[in-house]
Short mmCIF file of C-alpha atoms in Angstrom, two decimals:
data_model
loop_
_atom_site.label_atom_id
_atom_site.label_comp_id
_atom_site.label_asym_id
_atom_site.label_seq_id
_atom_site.Cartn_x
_atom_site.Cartn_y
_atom_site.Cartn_z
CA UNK A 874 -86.70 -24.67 151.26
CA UNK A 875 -85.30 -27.93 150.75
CA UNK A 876 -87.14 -29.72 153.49
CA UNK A 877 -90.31 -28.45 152.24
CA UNK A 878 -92.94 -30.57 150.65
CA UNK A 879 -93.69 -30.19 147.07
CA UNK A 880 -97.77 -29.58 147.90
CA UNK A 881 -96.31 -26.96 150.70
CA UNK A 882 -93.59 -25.35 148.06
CA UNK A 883 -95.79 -24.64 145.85
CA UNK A 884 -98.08 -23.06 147.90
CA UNK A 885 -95.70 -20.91 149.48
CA UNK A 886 -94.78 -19.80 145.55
CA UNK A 887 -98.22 -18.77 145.05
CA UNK A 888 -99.01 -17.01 148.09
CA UNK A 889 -95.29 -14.99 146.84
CA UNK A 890 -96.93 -14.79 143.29
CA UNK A 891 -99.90 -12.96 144.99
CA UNK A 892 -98.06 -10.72 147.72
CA UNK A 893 -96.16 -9.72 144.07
CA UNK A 894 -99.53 -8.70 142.24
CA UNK A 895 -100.48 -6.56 145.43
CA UNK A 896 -97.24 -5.15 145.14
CA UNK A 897 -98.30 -4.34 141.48
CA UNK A 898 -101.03 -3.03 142.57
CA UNK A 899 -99.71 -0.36 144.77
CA UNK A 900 -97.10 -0.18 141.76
CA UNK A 901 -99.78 1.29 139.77
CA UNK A 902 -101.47 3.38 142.09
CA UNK A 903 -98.28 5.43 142.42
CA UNK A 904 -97.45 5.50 138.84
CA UNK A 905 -100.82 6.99 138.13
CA UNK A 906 -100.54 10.08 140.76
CA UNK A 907 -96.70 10.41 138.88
CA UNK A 908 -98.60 10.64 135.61
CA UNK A 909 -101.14 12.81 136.60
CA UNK A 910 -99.30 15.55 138.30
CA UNK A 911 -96.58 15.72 135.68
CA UNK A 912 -93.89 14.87 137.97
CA UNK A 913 -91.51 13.55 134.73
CA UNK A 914 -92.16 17.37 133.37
CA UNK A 915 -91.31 19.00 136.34
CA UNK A 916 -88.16 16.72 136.70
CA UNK A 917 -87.00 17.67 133.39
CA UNK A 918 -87.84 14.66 131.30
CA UNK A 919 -90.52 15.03 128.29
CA UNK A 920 -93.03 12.44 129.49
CA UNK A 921 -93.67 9.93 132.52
CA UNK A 922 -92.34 6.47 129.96
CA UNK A 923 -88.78 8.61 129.25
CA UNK A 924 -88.98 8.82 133.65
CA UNK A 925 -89.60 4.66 134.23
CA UNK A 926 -86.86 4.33 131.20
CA UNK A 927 -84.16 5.87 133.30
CA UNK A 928 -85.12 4.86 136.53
CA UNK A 929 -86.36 1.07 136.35
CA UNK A 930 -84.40 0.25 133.47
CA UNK A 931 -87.11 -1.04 131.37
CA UNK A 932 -88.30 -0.45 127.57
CA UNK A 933 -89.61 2.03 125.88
CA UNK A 934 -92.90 0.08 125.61
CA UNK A 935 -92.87 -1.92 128.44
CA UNK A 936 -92.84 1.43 130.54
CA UNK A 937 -95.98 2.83 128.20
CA UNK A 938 -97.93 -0.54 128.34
CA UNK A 939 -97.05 0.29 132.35
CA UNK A 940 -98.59 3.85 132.12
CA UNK A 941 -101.31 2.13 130.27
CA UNK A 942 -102.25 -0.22 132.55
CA UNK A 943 -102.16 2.52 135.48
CA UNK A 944 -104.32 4.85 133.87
CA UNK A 945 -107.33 2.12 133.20
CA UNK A 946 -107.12 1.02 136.61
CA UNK A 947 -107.55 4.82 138.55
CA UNK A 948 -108.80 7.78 138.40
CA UNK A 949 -107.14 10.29 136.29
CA UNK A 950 -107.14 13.99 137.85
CA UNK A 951 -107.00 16.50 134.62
CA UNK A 952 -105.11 19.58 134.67
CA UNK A 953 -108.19 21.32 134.47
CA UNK A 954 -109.61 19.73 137.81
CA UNK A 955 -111.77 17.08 136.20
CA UNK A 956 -111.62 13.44 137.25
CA UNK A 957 -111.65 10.68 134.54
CA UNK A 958 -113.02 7.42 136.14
CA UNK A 959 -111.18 4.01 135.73
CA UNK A 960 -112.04 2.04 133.01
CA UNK A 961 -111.71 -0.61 134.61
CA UNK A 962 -112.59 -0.63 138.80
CA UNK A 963 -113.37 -4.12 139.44
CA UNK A 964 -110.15 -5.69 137.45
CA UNK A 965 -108.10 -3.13 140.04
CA UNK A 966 -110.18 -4.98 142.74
CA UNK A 967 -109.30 -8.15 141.68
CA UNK A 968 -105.24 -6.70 141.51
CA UNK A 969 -105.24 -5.68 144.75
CA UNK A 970 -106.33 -9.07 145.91
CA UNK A 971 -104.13 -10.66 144.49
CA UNK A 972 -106.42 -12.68 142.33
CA UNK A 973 -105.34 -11.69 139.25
CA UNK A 974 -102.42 -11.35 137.13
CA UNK A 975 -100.57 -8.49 135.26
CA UNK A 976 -101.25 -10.28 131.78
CA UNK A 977 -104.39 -10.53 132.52
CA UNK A 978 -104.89 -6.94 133.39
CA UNK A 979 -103.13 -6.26 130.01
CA UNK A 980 -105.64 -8.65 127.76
CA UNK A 981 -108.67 -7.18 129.52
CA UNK A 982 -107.31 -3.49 129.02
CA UNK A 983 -106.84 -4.06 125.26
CA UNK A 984 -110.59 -5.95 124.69
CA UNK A 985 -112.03 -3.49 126.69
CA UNK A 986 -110.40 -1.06 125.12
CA UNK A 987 -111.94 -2.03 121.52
CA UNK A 988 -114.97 -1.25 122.97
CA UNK A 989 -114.83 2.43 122.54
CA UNK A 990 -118.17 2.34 120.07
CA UNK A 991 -120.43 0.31 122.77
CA UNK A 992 -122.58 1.26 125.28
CA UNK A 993 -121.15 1.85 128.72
CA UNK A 994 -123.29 -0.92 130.23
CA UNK A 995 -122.43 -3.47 127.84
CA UNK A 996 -118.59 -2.57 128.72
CA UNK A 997 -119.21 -3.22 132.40
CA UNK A 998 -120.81 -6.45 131.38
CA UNK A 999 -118.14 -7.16 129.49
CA UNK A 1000 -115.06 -6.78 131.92
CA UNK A 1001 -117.11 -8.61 134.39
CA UNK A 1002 -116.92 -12.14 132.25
CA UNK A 1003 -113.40 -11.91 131.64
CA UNK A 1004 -112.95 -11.17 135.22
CA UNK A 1005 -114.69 -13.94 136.20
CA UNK A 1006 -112.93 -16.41 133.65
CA UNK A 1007 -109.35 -14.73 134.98
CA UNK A 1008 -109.81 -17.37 137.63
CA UNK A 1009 -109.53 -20.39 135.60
CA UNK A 1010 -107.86 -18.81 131.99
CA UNK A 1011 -103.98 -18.12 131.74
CA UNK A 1012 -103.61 -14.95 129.88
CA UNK A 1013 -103.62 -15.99 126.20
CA UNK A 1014 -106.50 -18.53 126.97
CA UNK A 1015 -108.36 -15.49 127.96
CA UNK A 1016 -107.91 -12.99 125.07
CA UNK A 1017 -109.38 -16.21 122.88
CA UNK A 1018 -112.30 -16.40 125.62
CA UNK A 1019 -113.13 -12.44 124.92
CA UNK A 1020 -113.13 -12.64 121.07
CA UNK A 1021 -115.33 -15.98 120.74
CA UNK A 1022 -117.95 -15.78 123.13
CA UNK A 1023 -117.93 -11.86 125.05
CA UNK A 1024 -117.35 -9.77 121.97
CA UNK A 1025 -120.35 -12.07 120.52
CA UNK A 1026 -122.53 -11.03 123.92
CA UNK A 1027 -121.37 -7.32 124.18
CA UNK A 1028 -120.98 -6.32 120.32
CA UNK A 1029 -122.61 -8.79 118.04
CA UNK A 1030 -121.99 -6.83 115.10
CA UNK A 1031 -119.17 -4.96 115.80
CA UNK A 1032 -117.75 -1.63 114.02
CA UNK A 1033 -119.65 -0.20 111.18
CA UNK A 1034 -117.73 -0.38 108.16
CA UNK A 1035 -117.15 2.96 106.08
CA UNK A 1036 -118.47 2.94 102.83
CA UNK A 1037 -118.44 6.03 102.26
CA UNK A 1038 -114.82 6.89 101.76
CA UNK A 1039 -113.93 9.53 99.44
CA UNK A 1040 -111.46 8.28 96.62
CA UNK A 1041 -107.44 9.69 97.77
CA UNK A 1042 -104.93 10.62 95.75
CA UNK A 1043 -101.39 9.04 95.63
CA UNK A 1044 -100.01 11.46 97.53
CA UNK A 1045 -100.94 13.80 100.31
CA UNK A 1046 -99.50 15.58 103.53
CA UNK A 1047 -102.01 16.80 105.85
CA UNK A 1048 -100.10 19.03 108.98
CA UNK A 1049 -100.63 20.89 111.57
CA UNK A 1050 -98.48 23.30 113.54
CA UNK A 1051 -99.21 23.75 117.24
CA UNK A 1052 -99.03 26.95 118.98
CA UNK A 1053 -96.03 26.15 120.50
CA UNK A 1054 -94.40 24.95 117.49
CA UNK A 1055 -95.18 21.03 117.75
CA UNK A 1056 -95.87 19.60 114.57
CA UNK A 1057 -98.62 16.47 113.74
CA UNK A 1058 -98.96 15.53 110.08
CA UNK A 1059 -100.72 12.48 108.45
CA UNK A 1060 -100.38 11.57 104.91
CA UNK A 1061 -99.56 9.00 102.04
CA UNK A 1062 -97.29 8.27 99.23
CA UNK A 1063 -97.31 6.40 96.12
CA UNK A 1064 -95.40 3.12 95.76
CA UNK A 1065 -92.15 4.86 94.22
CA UNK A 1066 -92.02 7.46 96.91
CA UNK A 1067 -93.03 4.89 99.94
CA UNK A 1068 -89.89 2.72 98.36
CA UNK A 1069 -87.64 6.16 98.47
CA UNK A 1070 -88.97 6.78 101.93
CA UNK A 1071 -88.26 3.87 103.47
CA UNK A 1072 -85.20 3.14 101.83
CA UNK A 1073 -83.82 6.57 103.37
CA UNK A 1074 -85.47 6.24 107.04
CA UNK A 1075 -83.93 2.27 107.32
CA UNK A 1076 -80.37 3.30 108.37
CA UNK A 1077 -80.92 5.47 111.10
CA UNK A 1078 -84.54 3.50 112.66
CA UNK A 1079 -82.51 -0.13 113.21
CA UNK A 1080 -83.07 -1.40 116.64
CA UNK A 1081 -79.76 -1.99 118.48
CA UNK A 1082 -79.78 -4.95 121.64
CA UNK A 1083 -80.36 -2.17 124.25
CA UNK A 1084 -82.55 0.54 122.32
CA UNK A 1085 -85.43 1.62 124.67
CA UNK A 1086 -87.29 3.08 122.06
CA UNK A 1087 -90.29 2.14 120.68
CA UNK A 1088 -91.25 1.19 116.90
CA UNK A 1089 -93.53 4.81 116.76
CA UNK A 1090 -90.17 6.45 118.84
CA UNK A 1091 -87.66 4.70 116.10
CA UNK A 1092 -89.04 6.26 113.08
CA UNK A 1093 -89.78 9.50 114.49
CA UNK A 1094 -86.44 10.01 115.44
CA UNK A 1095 -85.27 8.17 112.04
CA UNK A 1096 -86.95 11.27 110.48
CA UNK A 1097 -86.02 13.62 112.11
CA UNK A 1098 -82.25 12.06 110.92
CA UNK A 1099 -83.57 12.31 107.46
CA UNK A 1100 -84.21 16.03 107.78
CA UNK A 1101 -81.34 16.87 109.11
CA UNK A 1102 -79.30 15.35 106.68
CA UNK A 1103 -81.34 16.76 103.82
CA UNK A 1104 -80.48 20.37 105.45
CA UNK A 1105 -76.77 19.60 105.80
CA UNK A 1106 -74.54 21.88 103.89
CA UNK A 1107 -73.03 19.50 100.91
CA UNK A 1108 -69.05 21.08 101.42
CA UNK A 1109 -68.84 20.95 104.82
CA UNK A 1110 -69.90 17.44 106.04
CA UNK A 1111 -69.00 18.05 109.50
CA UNK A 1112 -70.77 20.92 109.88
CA UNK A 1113 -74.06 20.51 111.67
CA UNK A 1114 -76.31 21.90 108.81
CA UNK A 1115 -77.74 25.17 108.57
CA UNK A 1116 -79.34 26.20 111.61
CA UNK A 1117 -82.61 27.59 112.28
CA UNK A 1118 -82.72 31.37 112.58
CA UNK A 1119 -84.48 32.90 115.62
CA UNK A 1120 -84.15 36.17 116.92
CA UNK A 1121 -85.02 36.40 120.72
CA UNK A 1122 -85.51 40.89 120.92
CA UNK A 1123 -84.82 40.68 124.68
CA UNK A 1124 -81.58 42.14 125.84
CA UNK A 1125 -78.82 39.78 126.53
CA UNK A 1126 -78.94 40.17 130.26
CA UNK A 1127 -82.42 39.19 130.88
CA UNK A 1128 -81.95 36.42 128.35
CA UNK A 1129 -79.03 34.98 131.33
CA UNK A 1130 -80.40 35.93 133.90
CA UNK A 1131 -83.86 34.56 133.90
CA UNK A 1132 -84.50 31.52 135.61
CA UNK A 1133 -85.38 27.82 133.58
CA UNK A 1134 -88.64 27.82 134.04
CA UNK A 1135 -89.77 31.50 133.14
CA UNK A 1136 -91.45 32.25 129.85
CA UNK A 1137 -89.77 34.92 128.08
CA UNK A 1138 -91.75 38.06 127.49
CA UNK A 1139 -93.49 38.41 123.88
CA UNK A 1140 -92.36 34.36 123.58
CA UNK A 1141 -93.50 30.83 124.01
CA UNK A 1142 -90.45 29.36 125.24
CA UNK A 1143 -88.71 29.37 128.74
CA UNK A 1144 -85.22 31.30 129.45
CA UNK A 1145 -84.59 27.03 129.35
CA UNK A 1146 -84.95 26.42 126.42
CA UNK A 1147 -84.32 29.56 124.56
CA UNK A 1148 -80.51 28.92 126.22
CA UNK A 1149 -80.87 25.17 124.67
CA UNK A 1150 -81.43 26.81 121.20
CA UNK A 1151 -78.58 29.29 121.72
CA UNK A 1152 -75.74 26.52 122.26
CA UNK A 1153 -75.51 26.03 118.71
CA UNK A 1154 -77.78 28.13 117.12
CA UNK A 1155 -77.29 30.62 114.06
CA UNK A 1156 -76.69 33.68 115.75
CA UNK A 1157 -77.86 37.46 114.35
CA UNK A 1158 -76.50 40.39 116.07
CA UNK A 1159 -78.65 43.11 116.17
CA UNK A 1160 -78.97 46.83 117.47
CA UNK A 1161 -82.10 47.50 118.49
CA UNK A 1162 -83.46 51.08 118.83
CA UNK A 1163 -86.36 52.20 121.63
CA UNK A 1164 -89.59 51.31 119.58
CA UNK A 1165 -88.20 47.68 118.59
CA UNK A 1166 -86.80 48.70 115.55
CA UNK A 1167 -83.62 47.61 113.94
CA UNK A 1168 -80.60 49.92 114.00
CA UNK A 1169 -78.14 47.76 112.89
CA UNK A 1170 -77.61 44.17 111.72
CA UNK A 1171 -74.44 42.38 111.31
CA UNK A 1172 -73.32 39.43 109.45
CA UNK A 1173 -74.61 36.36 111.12
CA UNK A 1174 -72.64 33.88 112.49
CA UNK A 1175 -72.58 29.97 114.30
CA UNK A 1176 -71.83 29.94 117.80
CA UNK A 1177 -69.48 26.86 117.24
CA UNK A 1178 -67.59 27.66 114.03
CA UNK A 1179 -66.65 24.86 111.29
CA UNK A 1180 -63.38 24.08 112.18
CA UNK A 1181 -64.20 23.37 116.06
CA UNK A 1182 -66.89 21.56 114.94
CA UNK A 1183 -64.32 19.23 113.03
CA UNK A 1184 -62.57 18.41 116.28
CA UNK A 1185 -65.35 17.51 118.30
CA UNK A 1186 -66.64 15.41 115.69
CA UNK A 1187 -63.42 14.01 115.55
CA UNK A 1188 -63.04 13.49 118.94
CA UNK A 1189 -66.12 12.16 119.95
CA UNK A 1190 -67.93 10.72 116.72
CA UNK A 1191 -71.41 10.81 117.48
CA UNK A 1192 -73.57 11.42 120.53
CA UNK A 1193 -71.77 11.42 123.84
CA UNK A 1194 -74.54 10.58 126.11
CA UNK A 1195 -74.35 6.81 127.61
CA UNK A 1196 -76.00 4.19 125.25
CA UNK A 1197 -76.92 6.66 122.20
CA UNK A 1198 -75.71 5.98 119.22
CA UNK A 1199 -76.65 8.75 116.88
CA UNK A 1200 -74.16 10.12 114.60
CA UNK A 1201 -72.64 12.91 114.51
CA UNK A 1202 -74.01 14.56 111.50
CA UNK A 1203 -77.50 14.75 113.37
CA UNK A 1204 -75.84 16.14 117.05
CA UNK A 1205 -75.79 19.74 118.22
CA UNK A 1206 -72.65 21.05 120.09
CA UNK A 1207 -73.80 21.46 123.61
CA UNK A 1208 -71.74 24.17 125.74
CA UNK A 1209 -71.09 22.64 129.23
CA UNK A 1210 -70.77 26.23 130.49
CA UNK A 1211 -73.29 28.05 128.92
CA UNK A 1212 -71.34 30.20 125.90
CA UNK A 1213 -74.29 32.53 127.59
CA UNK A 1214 -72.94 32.65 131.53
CA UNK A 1215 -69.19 33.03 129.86
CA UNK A 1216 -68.78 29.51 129.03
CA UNK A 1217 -66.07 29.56 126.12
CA UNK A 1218 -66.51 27.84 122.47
CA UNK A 1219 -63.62 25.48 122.50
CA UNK A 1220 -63.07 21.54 122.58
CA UNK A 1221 -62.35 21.63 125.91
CA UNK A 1222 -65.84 23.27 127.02
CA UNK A 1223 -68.21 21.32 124.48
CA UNK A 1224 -69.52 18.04 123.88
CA UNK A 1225 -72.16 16.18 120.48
CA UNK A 1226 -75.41 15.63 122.26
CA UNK A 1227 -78.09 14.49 119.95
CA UNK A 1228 -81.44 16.74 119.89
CA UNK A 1229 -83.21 14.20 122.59
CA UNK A 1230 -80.26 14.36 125.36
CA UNK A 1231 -79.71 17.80 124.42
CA UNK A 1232 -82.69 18.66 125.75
CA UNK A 1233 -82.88 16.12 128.49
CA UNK A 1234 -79.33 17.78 130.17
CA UNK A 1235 -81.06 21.23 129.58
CA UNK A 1236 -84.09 20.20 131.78
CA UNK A 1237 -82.79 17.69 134.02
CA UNK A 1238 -80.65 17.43 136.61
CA UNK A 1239 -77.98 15.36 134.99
CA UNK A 1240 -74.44 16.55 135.00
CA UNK A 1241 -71.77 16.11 132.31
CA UNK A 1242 -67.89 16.79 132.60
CA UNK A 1243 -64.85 16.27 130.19
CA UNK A 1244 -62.04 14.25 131.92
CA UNK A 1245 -58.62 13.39 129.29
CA UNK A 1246 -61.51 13.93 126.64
CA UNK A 1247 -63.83 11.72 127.38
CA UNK A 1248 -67.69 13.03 128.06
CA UNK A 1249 -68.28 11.85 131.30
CA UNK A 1250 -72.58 11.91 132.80
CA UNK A 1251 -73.50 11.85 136.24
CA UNK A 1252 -77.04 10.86 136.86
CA UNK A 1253 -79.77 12.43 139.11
CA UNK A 1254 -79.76 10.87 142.53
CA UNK A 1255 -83.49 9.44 141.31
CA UNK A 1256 -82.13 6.98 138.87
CA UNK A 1257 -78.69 5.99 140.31
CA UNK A 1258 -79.08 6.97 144.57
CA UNK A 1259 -74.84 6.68 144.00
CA UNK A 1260 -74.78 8.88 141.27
CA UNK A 1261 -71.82 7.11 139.61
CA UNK A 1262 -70.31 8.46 136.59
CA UNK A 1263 -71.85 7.30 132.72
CA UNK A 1264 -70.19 7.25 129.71
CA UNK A 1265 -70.42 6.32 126.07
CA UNK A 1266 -68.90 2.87 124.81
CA UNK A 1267 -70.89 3.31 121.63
CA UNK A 1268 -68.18 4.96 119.38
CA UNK A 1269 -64.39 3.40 119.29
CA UNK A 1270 -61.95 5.68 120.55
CA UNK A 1271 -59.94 8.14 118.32
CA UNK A 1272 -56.57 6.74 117.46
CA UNK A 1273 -54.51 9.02 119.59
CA UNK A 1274 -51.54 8.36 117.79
CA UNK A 1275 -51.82 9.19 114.66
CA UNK A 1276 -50.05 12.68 114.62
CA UNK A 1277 -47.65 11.26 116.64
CA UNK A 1278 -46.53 8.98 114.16
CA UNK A 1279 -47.27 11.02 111.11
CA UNK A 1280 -44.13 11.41 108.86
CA UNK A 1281 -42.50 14.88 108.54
CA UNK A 1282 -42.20 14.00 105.02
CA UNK A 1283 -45.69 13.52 104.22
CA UNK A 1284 -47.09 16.30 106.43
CA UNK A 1285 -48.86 18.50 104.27
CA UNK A 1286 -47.29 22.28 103.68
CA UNK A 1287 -48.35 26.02 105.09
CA UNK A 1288 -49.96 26.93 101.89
CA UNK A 1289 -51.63 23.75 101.65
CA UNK A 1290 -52.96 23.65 105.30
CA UNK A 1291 -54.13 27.20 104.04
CA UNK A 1292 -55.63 25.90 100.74
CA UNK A 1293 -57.71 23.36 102.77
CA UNK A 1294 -58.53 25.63 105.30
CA UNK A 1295 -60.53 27.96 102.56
CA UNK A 1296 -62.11 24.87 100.76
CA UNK A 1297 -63.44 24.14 104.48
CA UNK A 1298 -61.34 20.58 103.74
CA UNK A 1299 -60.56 18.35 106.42
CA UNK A 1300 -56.39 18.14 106.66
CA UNK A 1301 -55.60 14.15 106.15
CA UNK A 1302 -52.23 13.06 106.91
CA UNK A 1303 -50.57 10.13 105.59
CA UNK A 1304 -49.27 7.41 107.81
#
């Protein structure tokens, strides 16, 4: 490169900078047929962006802005058979060729994308100009080019306002429940309670250097923190809070035997993700006699008990999964044997997993093992081809010595070890 002209270097950069955007192009067209069919679903993930996350290493919003982009520039195949055209066919064109870039793409997706409440024709019109001015118009020269002079061609008076808004009160909570047990709820508070809200959601929704989650993602999952907290028992802060109580009337064997995928009989959920529930669930035994009714009920009980629950909060202080950071307080005890297939409840057999990696290693094909205590995650061949071992460098590790170099003196007595043991206490030693 070196004995290249500056005239001929640069136009051996641009004809790179174009093979790239065809690249991109075929990029897309991939991405699209992976969103379609559901190929994150089947592979265990809970959407195509928590797929790219893993496997590209990129953001949470980079890989939705990615999906995005995709989805504009093909057809979409439905479920249901029916074909959603591309919203925008001649900017894919243009991608293809090589004639225009992927900010570019991105500013035309967004105007054209405010243009929801116009007439189809004028929409065509309107990603014509900016595909035209593409040529000359980097891509922040462009957005300005769409909202003085197309949005004045295309929508001249733009949205309607509405003035007919009913007055709201302070505070309100719309939700609704979906049939299988998804929740969406949209509401508002007064000042006070916004202040108390946000105040409450701030700890657990701060963005670390190498969070992959979104703003919407943050604060979902901050909430979620907020309600588990709030259903934490107040004496045993350990303790992972107070389950929820489901009772799955199928006998135990078909309950272990079925495979992932199956949906349980007289149930929405899989044999999956009924087994997810059941790794730290509230259990309820039960007798059941031939028509369904109740025989017998005994008192229920936690598959991990309170004291275990200590020591693997002790041991590995939040979530073990590479790169979370969750606490503990908000972490289910996963079995790495199912308790289910025999599996036993003991330190040596569990691991914290927060609620989103508990049910990514549930569905996925990732692997986890305990080696000297540590929580060690192999990944599926599709995001590491050398599957090399992950772990967690999140949470400092437990000072190993500390009962090693606990004085006799101080060491607290039988009947004291007892007395704590009944308050459901954690035993300190002094040093």
């Amino acid at each position: 490169l070196w004995q290249l002209g500056n005239r001929e270097l640069v136009t051996r950069l641009t004809a790179v900078h174009r093979r790239i955007l065809r690249d991109y192009a075929e990029y897309f067209d991939i991405l699209s047929e992976v969103d379609g069919r559901g190929a994150a679903y089947e592979l265990g993930y809970s959407n195509t962006a928590a797929l790219l996350v893993h496997t590209q290493n990129i953001s949470r919003s980079e890989a939705n802005q990615r999906i995005a982009q995709a989805t504009a520039l093909h057809d979409v195949k439905t479920p249901t058979g029916a074909v959603v055209e591309a919203s925008l066919p001649l900017t894919a064109k243009k991608l293809a060729a090589g004639q225009i870039s992927v900010g570019q793409v991105e500013v035309i997706r967004k105007f054209v994308g405010s243009l929801n409440h116009v007439e189809a024709d004028k929409v065509a019109l309107a990603e014509e100009l900016m595909v035209e001015r593409a040529a000359e118009d980097d891509p922040n020269a462009l957005a300005r080019y769409g909202e003085r002079w197309v949005r004045d061609i295309v929508d001249p008076d733009g949205t309607a306002p509405n003035d007919d808004e009913p007055q709201r009160p302070e505070r309100e909570l719309r939700r609704h429940i979906f049939r299988d047990g998804r929740m969406e709820f949209k509401g508002r508070l007064d000042a006070e309670t916004a202040a108390l809200f946000d105040a409450l959601l701030a700890p657990f929704e701060k963005r670390e250097a190498d969070d992959t989650r979104g703003y919407a993602e943050r604060g979902g999952d901050a909430f979620a923190d907020v309600l588990q907290k709030a259903a934490n028992c107040p004496d045993l802060p350990t303790h992972n809070g107070f389950k929820t109580e489901v009772a799955f009337t199928i006998s135990m064997d078909e309950l272990t035997k079925s495979v992932d995928g199956r949906v349980l009989p007289g149930t929405r959920l899989t044999a999956g993700e009924a087994r997810r529930i059941a790794c730290d669930a509230h259990v309820l035994p039960a007798v059941m006699g031939g028509d369904s009714k109740p025989l017998d009920v005994a008192v229920p009980a936690y598959v991990v008990p309170a004291h275990i629950r200590r020591g693997l909060v002790l041991r590995d202080r939040g979530c073990a999964f590479p790169g979370c950071d969750r606490p503990a307080s908000v972490c289910h005890s996963h079995h790495i044997t199912s308790w289910l297939r025999g599996g036993p409840t003991a330190l040596g057999n569990l691991v914290l997993l927060c609620g989103q990696h508990h049910r990514l290693i549930h569905r996925s094909e990732w692997e986890v093992k305990l080696d000297g205590g540590v929580a060690w995650f192999t990944p599926p061949d599709y995001v590491d081809p050398a599957r090399t071992p992950r772990r967690n460098h999140s949470w400092s590790a437990p000072n190993a010595g500390l009962h090693a170099r606990a004085r006799p003196c101080s060491s607290p007595t039988g009947s004291q070890l007892q007395a704590n043991r009944s308050r459901g206490r954690p035993i300190a030693l002094k040093r």
